[in-house]
Amino acid sequence: MIGKRMSEALNNQINAEVWSAFLYLSMSLAATEMCWRGAAHWFRKQHEEEMRHAFKIIDYMEDQSVHVAMRPIAEFPTHWDSLLAMFEEALAQEEKVTGMIHALCDLASTEHDHATAVFLHWFVTEQVEEEDSVKAIIERMRLVRDDYTALFFQDVELGERV
Ligand code: FEO
């Protein structure tokens, strides 16, 4: 049984996941315009992943017979000065989402909502992976800075994401 506070918080999380998805789609479009085709592909894959996260919560709420509320998506950025700036913003977004997931875990514990607590474990682990993969990309980009040959090869690698 999911309480009112938890269902509200899960609906907020769906909105945050969809917002993330739109942010990454926006980054994908911007990367294409900057001729970073590999990064554009990477961000599109990230968009799909965020939508999967949203659907995972939707499916869970439906399984628990909880009303799922569609909410408006707030405005998202559409311009970045560099690829590095995009990935830095991606990391900031992932860190924010991690905080939200941890707050949901705290709420599940306070409400003695054991089913939701177990459900959220997957997201806790997922956030560790998400932050780590973006951090690794940023570290390499900071190492090569304005070396466009090195950036080109990194872009090719980003394009290989499955
Ligand atoms: Fe759904 Fe990247 O957090």
Short mmCIF file of C-alpha atoms and ligand atoms in Angstrom, two decimals:
data_model
loop_
_atom_site.label_atom_id
_atom_site.label_comp_id
_atom_site.label_asym_id
_atom_site.label_seq_id
_atom_site.Cartn_x
_atom_site.Cartn_y
_atom_site.Cartn_z
CA MET A 1 0.00 0.00 0.00
CA ILE A 2 1.46 3.31 -1.10
CA GLY A 3 0.56 6.39 0.95
CA LYS A 4 -0.39 9.82 -0.36
CA ARG A 5 3.01 11.40 0.31
CA MET A 6 4.83 8.58 -1.43
CA SER A 7 2.55 8.62 -4.47
CA GLU A 8 3.07 12.40 -4.72
CA ALA A 9 6.83 11.94 -4.48
CA LEU A 10 6.84 9.17 -7.12
CA ASN A 11 4.81 11.37 -9.47
CA ASN A 12 7.43 14.10 -8.93
CA GLN A 13 10.15 11.60 -9.75
CA ILE A 14 8.42 10.65 -13.02
CA ASN A 15 8.37 14.33 -13.92
CA ALA A 16 12.08 14.66 -13.07
CA GLU A 17 12.98 11.62 -15.20
CA VAL A 18 11.01 12.95 -18.18
CA TRP A 19 12.61 16.39 -17.69
CA SER A 20 16.02 14.69 -17.75
CA ALA A 21 14.99 12.89 -20.93
CA PHE A 22 14.12 16.20 -22.59
CA LEU A 23 17.36 17.77 -21.36
CA TYR A 24 19.35 14.96 -23.00
CA LEU A 25 17.35 15.16 -26.21
CA SER A 26 18.07 18.89 -26.27
CA MET A 27 21.78 18.15 -25.76
CA SER A 28 21.66 15.58 -28.56
CA LEU A 29 20.22 18.14 -30.97
CA ALA A 30 22.79 20.76 -29.90
CA ALA A 31 25.65 18.27 -30.30
CA THR A 32 24.48 17.43 -33.83
CA GLU A 33 24.51 21.13 -34.71
CA MET A 34 28.07 21.36 -33.35
CA CYS A 35 29.03 18.37 -35.58
CA TRP A 36 29.72 16.08 -32.60
CA ARG A 37 27.78 13.13 -34.03
CA GLY A 38 29.09 10.62 -31.49
CA ALA A 39 28.03 12.75 -28.54
CA ALA A 40 24.66 13.36 -30.21
CA HIS A 41 24.18 9.58 -30.36
CA TRP A 42 25.28 9.21 -26.71
CA PHE A 43 22.78 11.83 -25.54
CA ARG A 44 19.99 10.27 -27.58
CA LYS A 45 20.69 6.94 -25.88
CA GLN A 46 20.62 8.77 -22.56
CA HIS A 47 17.25 10.27 -23.51
CA GLU A 48 15.91 6.76 -24.11
CA GLU A 49 17.33 5.57 -20.80
CA GLU A 50 15.62 8.37 -18.87
CA MET A 51 12.30 7.53 -20.51
CA ARG A 52 12.83 3.92 -19.41
CA HIS A 53 13.36 5.16 -15.86
CA ALA A 54 10.08 7.11 -16.05
CA PHE A 55 8.22 4.07 -17.39
CA LYS A 56 9.72 1.87 -14.68
CA ILE A 57 8.12 4.09 -12.03
CA ILE A 58 4.86 4.34 -13.99
CA ASP A 59 4.67 0.53 -14.25
CA TYR A 60 5.38 0.16 -10.53
CA MET A 61 2.67 2.68 -9.60
CA GLU A 62 0.18 0.95 -11.88
CA ASP A 63 1.06 -2.41 -10.34
CA GLN A 64 0.28 -0.82 -6.97
CA SER A 65 -2.98 0.70 -8.30
CA VAL A 66 -1.76 4.23 -7.66
CA HIS A 67 -2.89 7.16 -9.81
CA VAL A 68 -0.14 8.35 -12.16
CA ALA A 69 -0.32 12.08 -12.79
CA MET A 70 1.00 13.59 -16.01
CA ARG A 71 2.51 16.97 -15.24
CA PRO A 72 3.84 19.78 -17.44
CA ILE A 73 7.52 19.62 -18.24
CA ALA A 74 9.42 22.74 -17.19
CA GLU A 75 11.53 24.60 -19.71
CA PHE A 76 14.97 23.11 -20.37
CA PRO A 77 18.19 24.63 -21.78
CA THR A 78 18.86 24.46 -25.52
CA HIS A 79 22.31 25.99 -25.88
CA TRP A 80 25.77 25.12 -24.58
CA ASP A 81 29.14 26.66 -25.41
CA SER A 82 30.97 23.34 -25.59
CA LEU A 83 30.62 19.59 -25.33
CA LEU A 84 32.33 19.75 -21.93
CA ALA A 85 29.70 22.23 -20.70
CA MET A 86 26.98 19.76 -21.76
CA PHE A 87 28.51 16.87 -19.87
CA GLU A 88 29.11 19.05 -16.81
CA GLU A 89 25.43 19.95 -16.81
CA ALA A 90 24.55 16.28 -17.33
CA LEU A 91 26.57 15.39 -14.21
CA ALA A 92 24.87 18.15 -12.20
CA GLN A 93 21.49 16.77 -13.29
CA GLU A 94 22.45 13.21 -12.35
CA GLU A 95 23.65 14.37 -8.93
CA LYS A 96 20.34 16.16 -8.42
CA VAL A 97 18.40 13.02 -9.40
CA THR A 98 20.54 10.94 -7.03
CA GLY A 99 19.54 13.30 -4.21
CA MET A 100 15.88 12.89 -5.15
CA ILE A 101 16.17 9.09 -5.19
CA HIS A 102 17.83 9.13 -1.76
CA ALA A 103 15.03 11.38 -0.44
CA LEU A 104 12.51 8.85 -1.79
CA CYS A 105 14.37 6.08 0.06
CA ASP A 106 14.21 8.13 3.27
CA LEU A 107 10.48 8.64 2.78
CA ALA A 108 9.91 4.92 2.13
CA SER A 109 11.72 4.19 5.36
CA THR A 110 9.74 6.80 7.35
CA GLU A 111 6.47 5.49 5.94
CA HIS A 112 7.45 1.83 6.48
CA ASP A 113 6.75 1.31 2.77
CA HIS A 114 8.88 -1.82 2.32
CA ALA A 115 7.75 -2.58 -1.25
CA THR A 116 8.74 0.88 -2.50
CA ALA A 117 12.01 0.72 -0.54
CA VAL A 118 12.95 -2.49 -2.38
CA PHE A 119 11.77 -1.05 -5.71
CA LEU A 120 14.01 2.01 -5.20
CA HIS A 121 17.16 -0.07 -4.67
CA TRP A 122 17.50 -0.48 -8.44
CA PHE A 123 17.53 3.30 -8.86
CA VAL A 124 20.14 3.78 -6.12
CA THR A 125 22.54 1.44 -7.95
CA GLU A 126 21.64 2.92 -11.34
CA GLN A 127 22.53 6.44 -10.15
CA VAL A 128 25.99 5.29 -9.05
CA GLU A 129 26.58 3.94 -12.58
CA GLU A 130 25.12 7.01 -14.28
CA GLU A 131 27.26 9.45 -12.31
CA ASP A 132 30.37 7.33 -12.82
CA SER A 133 29.98 7.11 -16.61
CA VAL A 134 29.47 10.88 -16.99
CA LYS A 135 32.38 11.64 -14.62
CA ALA A 136 34.69 9.43 -16.71
CA ILE A 137 33.73 11.32 -19.89
CA ILE A 138 34.30 14.69 -18.19
CA GLU A 139 37.70 13.64 -16.81
CA ARG A 140 38.93 12.69 -20.28
CA MET A 141 37.54 15.86 -21.83
CA ARG A 142 39.29 17.98 -19.21
CA LEU A 143 42.55 16.13 -19.90
CA VAL A 144 42.52 16.84 -23.63
CA ARG A 145 40.89 20.30 -23.35
CA ASP A 146 41.16 21.98 -26.77
CA ASP A 147 43.01 19.15 -28.50
CA TYR A 148 40.46 18.60 -31.27
CA THR A 149 42.14 15.44 -32.57
CA ALA A 150 41.76 13.81 -29.15
CA LEU A 151 38.20 15.13 -28.86
CA PHE A 152 37.41 13.69 -32.28
CA PHE A 153 38.47 10.21 -31.13
CA GLN A 154 36.50 10.59 -27.92
CA ASP A 155 33.46 11.57 -29.98
CA VAL A 156 33.86 8.42 -32.11
CA GLU A 157 33.89 6.37 -28.89
CA LEU A 158 30.75 8.11 -27.60
CA GLY A 159 29.08 7.14 -30.85
CA GLU A 160 29.64 3.47 -30.06
CA ARG A 161 27.30 3.48 -27.06
CA VAL A 162 24.73 0.70 -27.45
FE1 FEO B 1 17.08 8.64 -14.42
FE2 FEO B 1 19.86 9.59 -15.17
O1 FEO B 1 18.60 9.39 -13.88
#
